[in-house]
Tab-separated table of C-alpha atoms and ligand atoms in Angstrom:
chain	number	residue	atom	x	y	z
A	852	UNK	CA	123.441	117.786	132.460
A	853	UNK	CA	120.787	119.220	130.482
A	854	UNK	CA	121.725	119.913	126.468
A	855	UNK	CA	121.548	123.966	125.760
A	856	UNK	CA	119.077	122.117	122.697
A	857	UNK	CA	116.452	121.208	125.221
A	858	UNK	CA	115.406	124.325	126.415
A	859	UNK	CA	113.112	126.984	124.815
A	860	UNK	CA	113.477	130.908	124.933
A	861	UNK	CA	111.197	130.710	127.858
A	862	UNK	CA	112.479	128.076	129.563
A	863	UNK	CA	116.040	130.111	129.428
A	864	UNK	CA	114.314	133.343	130.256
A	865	UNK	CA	113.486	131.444	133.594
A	866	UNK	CA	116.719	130.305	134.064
A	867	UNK	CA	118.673	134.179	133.435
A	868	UNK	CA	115.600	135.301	136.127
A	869	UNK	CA	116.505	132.310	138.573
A	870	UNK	CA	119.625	133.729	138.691
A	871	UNK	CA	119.122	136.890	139.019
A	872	UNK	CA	120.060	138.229	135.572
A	873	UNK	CA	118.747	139.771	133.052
A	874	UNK	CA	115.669	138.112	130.953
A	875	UNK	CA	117.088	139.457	127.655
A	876	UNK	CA	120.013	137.362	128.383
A	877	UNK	CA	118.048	134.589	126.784
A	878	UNK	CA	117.359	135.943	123.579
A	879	UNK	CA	121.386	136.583	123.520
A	880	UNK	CA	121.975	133.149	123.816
A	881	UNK	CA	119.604	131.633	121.368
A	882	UNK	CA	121.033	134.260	118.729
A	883	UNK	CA	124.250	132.325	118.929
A	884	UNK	CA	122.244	128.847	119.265
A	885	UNK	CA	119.966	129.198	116.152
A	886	UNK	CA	120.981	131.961	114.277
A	887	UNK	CA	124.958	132.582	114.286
A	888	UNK	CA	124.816	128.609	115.044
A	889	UNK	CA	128.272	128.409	117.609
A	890	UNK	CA	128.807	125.139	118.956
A	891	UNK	CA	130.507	126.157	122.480
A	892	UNK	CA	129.524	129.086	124.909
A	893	UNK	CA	133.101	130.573	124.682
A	894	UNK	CA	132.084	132.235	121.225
A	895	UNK	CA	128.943	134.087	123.143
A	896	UNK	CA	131.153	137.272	123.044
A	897	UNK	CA	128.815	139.391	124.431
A	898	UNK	CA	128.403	137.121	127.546
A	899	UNK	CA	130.629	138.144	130.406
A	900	UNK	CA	133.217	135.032	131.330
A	901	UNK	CA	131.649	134.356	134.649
A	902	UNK	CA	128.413	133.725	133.292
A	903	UNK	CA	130.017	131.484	130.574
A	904	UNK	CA	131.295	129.495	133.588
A	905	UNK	CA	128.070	129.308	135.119
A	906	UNK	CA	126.338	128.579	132.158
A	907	UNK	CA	128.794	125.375	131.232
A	908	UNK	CA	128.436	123.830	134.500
A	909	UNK	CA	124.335	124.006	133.933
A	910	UNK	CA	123.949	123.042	130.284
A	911	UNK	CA	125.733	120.820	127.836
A	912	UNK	CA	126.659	121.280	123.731
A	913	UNK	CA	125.600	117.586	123.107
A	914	UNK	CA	125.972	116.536	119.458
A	915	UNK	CA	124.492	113.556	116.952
A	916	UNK	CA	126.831	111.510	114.981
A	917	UNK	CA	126.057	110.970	111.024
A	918	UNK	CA	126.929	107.523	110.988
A	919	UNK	CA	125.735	106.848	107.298
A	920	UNK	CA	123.851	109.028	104.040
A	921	UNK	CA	122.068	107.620	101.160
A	922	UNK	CA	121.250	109.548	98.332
A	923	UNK	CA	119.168	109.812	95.587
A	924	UNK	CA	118.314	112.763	93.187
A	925	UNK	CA	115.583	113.940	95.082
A	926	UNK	CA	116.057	112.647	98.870
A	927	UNK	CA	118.744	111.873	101.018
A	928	UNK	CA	118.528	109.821	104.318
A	929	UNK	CA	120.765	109.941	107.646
A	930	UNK	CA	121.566	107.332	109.615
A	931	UNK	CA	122.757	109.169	113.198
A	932	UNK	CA	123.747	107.627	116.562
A	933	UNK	CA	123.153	109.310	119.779
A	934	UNK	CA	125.057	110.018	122.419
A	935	UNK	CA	123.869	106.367	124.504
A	936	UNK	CA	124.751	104.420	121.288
A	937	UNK	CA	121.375	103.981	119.541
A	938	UNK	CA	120.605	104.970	116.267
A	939	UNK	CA	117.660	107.163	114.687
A	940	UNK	CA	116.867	107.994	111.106
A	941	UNK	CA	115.872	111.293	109.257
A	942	UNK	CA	114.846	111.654	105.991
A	943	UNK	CA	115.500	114.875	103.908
A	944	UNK	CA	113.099	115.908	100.563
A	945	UNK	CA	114.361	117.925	98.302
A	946	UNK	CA	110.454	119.097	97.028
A	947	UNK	CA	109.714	122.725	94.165
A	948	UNK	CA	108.948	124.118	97.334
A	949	UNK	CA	111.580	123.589	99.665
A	950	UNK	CA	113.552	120.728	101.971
A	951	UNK	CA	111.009	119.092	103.757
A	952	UNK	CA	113.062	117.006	106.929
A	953	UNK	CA	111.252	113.781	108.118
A	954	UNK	CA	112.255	113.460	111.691
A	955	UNK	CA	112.517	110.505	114.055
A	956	UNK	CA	110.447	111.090	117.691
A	957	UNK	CA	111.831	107.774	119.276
A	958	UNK	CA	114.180	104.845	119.243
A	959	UNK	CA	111.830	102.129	117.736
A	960	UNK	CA	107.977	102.325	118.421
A	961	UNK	CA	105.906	100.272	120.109
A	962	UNK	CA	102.485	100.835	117.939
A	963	UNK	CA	103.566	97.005	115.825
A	964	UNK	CA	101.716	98.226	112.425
A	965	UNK	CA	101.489	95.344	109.967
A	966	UNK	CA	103.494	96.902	107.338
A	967	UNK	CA	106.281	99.581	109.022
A	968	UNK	CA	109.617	98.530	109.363
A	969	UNK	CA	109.998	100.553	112.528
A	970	UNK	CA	107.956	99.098	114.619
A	971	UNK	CA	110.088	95.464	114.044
A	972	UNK	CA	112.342	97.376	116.850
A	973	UNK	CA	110.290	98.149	119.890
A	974	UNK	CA	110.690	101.480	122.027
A	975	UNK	CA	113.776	101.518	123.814
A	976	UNK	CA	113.498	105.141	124.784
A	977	UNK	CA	112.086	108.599	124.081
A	978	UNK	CA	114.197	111.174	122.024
A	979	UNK	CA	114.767	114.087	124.240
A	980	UNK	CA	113.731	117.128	122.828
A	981	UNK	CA	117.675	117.811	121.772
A	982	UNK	CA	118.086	115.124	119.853
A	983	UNK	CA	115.084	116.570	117.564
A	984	UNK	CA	116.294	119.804	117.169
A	985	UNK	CA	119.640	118.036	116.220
A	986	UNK	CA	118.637	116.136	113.740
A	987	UNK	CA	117.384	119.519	111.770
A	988	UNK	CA	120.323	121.539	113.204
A	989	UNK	CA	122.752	118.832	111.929
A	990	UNK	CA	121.378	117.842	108.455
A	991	UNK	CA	121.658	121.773	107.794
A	992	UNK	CA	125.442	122.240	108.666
A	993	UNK	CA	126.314	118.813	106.884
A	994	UNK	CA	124.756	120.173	103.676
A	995	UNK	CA	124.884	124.020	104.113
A	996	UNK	CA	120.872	124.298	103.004
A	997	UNK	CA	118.202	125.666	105.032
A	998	UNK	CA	114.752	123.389	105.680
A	999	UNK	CA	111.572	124.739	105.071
A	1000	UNK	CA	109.086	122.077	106.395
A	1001	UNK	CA	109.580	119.463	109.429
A	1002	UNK	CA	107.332	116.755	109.436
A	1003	UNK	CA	107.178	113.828	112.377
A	1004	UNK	CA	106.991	111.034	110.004
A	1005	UNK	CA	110.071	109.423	111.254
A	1006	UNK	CA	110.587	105.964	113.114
A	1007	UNK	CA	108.502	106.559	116.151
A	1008	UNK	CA	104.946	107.636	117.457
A	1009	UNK	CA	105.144	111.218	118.328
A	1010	UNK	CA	101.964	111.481	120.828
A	1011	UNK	CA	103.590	108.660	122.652
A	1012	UNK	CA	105.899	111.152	123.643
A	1013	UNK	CA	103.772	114.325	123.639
A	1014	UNK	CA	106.058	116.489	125.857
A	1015	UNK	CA	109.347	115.860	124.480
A	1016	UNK	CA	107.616	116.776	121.030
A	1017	UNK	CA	105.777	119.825	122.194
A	1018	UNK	CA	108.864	121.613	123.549
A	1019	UNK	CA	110.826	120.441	120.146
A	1020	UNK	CA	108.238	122.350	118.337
A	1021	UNK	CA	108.334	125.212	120.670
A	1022	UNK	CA	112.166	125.613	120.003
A	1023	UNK	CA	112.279	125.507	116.149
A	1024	UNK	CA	109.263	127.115	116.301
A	1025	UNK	CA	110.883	129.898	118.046
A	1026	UNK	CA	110.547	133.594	115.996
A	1027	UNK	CA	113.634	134.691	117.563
A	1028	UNK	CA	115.639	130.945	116.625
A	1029	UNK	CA	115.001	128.535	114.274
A	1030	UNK	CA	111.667	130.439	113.134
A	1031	UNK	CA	110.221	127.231	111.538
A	1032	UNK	CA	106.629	128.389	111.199
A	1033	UNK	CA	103.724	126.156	112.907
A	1034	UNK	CA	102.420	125.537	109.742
A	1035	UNK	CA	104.975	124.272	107.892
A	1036	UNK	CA	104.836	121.975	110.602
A	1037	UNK	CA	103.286	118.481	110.430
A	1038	UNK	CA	102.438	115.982	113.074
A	1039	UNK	CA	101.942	112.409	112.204
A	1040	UNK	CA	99.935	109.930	114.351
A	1041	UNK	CA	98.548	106.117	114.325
A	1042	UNK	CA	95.199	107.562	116.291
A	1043	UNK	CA	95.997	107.962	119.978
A	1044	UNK	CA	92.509	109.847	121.216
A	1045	UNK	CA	93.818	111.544	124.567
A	1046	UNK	CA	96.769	113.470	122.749
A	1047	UNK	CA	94.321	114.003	119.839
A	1048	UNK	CA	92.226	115.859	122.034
A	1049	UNK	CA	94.920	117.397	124.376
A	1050	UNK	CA	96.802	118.665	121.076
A	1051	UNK	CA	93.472	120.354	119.741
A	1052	UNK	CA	93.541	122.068	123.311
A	1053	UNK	CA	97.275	123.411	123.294
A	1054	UNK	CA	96.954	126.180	120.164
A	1055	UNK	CA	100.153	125.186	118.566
A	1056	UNK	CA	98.991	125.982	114.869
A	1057	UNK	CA	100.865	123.173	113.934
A	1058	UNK	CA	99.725	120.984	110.678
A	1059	UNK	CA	97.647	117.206	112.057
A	1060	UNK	CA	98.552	114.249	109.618
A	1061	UNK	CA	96.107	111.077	110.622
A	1062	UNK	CA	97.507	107.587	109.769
A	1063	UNK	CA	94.102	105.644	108.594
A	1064	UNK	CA	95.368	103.419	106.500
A	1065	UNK	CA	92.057	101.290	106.663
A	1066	UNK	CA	88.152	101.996	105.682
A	1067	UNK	CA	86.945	99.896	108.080
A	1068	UNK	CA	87.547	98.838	112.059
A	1069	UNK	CA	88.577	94.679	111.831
A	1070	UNK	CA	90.433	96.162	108.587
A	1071	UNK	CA	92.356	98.731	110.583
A	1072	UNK	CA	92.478	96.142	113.658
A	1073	UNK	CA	94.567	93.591	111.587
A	1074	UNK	CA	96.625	96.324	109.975
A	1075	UNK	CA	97.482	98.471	113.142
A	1076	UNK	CA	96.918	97.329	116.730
A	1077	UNK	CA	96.360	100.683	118.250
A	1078	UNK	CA	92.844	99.931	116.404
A	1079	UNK	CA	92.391	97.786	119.298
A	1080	UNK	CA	92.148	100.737	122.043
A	1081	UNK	CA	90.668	103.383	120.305
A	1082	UNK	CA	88.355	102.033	117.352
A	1083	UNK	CA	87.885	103.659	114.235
A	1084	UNK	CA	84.413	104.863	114.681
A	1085	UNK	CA	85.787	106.598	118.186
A	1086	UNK	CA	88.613	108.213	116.364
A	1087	UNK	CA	86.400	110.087	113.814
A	1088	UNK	CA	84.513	111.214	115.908
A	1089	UNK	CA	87.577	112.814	117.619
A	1090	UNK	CA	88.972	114.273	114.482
A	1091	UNK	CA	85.540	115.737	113.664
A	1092	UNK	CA	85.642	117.875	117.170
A	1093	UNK	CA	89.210	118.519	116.366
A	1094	UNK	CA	87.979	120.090	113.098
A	1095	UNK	CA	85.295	121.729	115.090
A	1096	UNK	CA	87.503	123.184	117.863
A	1097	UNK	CA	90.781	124.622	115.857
A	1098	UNK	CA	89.232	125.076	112.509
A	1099	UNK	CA	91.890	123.328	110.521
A	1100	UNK	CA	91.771	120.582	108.069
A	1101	UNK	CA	93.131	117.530	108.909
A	1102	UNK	CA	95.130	115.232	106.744
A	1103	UNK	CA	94.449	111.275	106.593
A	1104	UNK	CA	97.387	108.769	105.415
A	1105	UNK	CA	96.285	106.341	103.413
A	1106	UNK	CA	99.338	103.617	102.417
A	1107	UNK	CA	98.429	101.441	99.619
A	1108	UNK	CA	99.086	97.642	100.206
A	1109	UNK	CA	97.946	95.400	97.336
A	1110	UNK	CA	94.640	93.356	97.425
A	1111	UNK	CA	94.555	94.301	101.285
A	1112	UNK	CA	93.137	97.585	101.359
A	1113	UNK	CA	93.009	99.541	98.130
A	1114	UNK	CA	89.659	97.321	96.728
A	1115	UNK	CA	86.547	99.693	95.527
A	1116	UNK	CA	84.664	99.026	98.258
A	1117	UNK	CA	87.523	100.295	100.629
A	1118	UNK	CA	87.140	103.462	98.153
A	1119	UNK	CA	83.428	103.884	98.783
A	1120	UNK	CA	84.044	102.950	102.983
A	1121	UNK	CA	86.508	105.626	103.068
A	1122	UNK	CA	84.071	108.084	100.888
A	1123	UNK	CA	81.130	107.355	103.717
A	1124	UNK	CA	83.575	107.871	106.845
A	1125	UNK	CA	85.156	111.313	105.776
A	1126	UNK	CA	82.458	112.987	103.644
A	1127	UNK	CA	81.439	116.772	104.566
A	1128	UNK	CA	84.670	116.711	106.865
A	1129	UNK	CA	87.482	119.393	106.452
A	1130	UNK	CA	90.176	116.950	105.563
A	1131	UNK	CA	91.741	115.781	102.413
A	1132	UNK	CA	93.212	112.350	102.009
A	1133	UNK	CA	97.183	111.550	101.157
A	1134	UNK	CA	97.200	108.249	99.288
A	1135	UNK	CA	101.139	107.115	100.049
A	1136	UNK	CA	102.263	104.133	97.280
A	1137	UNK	CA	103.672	101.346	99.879
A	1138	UNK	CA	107.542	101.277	99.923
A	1139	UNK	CA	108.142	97.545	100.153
A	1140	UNK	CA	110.483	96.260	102.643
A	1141	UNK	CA	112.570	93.277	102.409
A	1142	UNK	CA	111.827	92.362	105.616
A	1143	UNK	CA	107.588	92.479	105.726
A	1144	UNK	CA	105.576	90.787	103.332
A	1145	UNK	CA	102.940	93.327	101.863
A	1146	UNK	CA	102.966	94.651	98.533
A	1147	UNK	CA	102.536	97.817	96.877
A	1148	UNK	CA	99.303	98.553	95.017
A	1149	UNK	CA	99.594	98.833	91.064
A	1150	UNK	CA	99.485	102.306	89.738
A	1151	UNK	CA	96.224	101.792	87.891
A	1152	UNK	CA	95.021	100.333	91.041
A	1153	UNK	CA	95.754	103.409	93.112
A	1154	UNK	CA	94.410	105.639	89.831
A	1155	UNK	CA	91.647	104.089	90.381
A	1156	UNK	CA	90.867	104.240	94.319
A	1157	UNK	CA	91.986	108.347	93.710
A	1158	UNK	CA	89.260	108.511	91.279
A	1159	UNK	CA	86.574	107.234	93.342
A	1160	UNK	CA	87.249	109.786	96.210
A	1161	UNK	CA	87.637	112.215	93.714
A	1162	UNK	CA	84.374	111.531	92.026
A	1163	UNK	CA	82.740	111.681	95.321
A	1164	UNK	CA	83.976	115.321	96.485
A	1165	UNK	CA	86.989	114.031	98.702
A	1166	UNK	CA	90.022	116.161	98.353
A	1167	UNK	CA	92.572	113.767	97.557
A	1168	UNK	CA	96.348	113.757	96.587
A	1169	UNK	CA	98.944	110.627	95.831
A	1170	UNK	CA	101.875	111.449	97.557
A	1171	UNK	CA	105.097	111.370	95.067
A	1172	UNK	CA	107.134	108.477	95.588
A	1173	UNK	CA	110.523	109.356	97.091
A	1174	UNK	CA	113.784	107.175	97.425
A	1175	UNK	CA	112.746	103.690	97.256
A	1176	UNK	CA	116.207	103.150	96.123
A	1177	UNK	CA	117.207	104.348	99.107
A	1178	UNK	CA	115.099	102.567	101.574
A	1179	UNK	CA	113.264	105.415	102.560
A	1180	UNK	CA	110.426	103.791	104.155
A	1181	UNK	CA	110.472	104.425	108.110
A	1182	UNK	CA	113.096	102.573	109.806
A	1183	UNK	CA	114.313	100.508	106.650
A	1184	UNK	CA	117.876	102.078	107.022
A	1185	UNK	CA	118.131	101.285	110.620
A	1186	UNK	CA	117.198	97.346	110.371
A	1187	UNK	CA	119.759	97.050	107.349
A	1188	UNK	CA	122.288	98.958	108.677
A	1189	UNK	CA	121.782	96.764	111.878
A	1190	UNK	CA	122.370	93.486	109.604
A	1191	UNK	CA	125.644	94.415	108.178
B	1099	SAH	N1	103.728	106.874	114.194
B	1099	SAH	C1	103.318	107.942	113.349
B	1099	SAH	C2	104.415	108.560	112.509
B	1099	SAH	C3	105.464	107.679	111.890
B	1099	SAH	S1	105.075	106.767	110.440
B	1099	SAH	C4	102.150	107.514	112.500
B	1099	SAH	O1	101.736	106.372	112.597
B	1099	SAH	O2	101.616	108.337	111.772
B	1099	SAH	C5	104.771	107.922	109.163
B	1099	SAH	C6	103.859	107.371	108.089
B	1099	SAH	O3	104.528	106.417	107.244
B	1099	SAH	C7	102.655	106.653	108.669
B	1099	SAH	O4	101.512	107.012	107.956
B	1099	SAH	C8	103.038	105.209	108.430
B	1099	SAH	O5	101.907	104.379	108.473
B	1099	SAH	C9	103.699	105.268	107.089
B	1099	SAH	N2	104.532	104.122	106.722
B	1099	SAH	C10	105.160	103.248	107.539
B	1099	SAH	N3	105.829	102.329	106.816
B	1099	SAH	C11	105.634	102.632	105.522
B	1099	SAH	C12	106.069	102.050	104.292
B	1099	SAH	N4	106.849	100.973	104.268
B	1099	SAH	N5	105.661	102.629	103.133
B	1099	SAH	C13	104.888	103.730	103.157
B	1099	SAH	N6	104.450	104.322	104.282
B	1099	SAH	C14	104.810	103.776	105.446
């Protein structure tokens, strides 16, 4: 049965039509979803009780289970398990201006970057659009609070399941629901071309986060694989036409891993590939994993890589370092959990 979480306002108004009822219906219904928040059609008072019949044989009021938090003063992490058994993380930021929810896309990833934790677990399935919308809907009843900013940062690769991701964002995206606006949305991805270019087509005004992580393509090759299908030059160029066709700026990760990629020369590379483009570029300090060997830079190191962009007119930013005491790196509370 399908979960009452996968389905958008549109998809529902289809449904109430199907049926022979009326559109507005829909808009009923995803009052009580996203704004009064029931858990069970029976509170939908202003449905009639046939319809509530009809509408529990056709959808279901599926759930995630918190199976662990960790906390620290300015984060706190969720370990859930789904309804088959397998377990996802999501990662909540408490930041001046608001709580900023890093959500998972799938169970494990199959993208095998060097130095993430989550791809030590490969894919085992898709999360269903649901199980998305559950993770925000969830973390929000559990603490009472209200999130301001979603970013897909979480174990997984979110364009390698594009339409399971699209219709989450078109549900909390929803002005009548959720109302989570498209740009306090983010989208993180290692670099996979197609959806690039498919996303720049689908005018969701939703925020584009690039993971670069290298200056240069056997650099990026070593450090994440995807490199090996769609090069670094290739991908550029595809960001560059993205820039071109929605007018937004993009974002480009850059983790630090000590004497690997965060030399002066890497600096200047990464200077020569982005400059005159509408991006700016998120230097992220490496949260080290017990399990992978890579190091974080120094902080005069990464002072000093900031400075060179800076000095050559790239807008540039060092992402504030949150819960390292509580293995907030991608999939680190997963694989410890797991070891137990
Ligand atoms: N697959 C997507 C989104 C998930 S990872 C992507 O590649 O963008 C989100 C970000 O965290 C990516 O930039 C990823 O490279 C980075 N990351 C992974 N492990 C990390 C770690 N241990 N420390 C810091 N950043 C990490």
């Amino acid at each position: 049965m399908l979960s009452i979480y996968d389905v958008s306002l549109k998809d529902l108004e289809n449904y109430f039509e199907q049926i022979g009822d009326k559109k507005y219906r829909a808009r009923q219904v995803y009052e009580w979803l996203y704004r009064k928040r029931v858990s069970s059609f029976d509170e939908m008072t202003n449905l009639k009780k046939d319809l509530i019949e009809r509408l529990k044989n056709q959808f279901s009021f599926t759930e995630l289970k918190i199976l662990t938090t960790l906390e620290d003063e300015d984060v706190k992490k969720f370990l859930f398990e789904l309804e088959d058994g397998k377990k996802i993380e999501a990662v909540l930021m408490y930041h001046d201006y608001g709580n900023s929810l890093c959500i998972s896309s799938e169970v494990g990833c199959n993208m095998s970057c060097a130095f993430c934790e989550s791809g030590r677990l490969k894919k085992q399935r898709n999360l269903l659009p649901n199980e998305m919308v559950l993770q925000l809907l969830m973390i929000e009843k559990n603490l009472n609070i209200r999130i301001s900013h979603v970013v897909l940062m979480g174990i997984g690769e979110p364009f390698d399941n594009y339409d399971n991701v699209m219709k989450f964002i078109d549900i909390i995206n929803e002005p009548l629901g959720i109302a989570l606006g498209a740009r306090h949305i983010t989208i993180s991805t290692c670099g996979i071309i197609p959806k690039i270019k498919m996303f720049a087509k689908c005018e969701r005004q939703v925020n584009l986060a690039i993971s670069l992580h290298a200056s240069n393509d056997s650099l990026r090759s070593k450090l994440m694989p995807i490199n090996n299908v769609y090069k670094l030059d290739d991908l550029i160029k595809c960001i560059k036409e993205y820039i071109e066709q929605t007018n937004r700026r993009v974002t480009f990760e850059y983790v630090m891993l000590k004497d690997i990629n965060d030399k002066e020369q890497n600096a200047l590379e990464l200077v020569n590939l982005l400059k005159g483009m509408n991006c700016y570029v998120n230097i992220i300090p490496y949260n080290e994993t017990s399990h992978i060997e890579y190091k974080k830079s120094s902080k005069d190191t990464i002072d000093r890589f900031y400075n060179i962009l800076k000095k050559n007119n790239i807008d540039v930013t060092i992402r504030r370092e949150f819960g390292s005491k509580v293995m907030a790196a991608c999939g680190q509370l997963r694989a410890n959990f797991k070891e137990e």
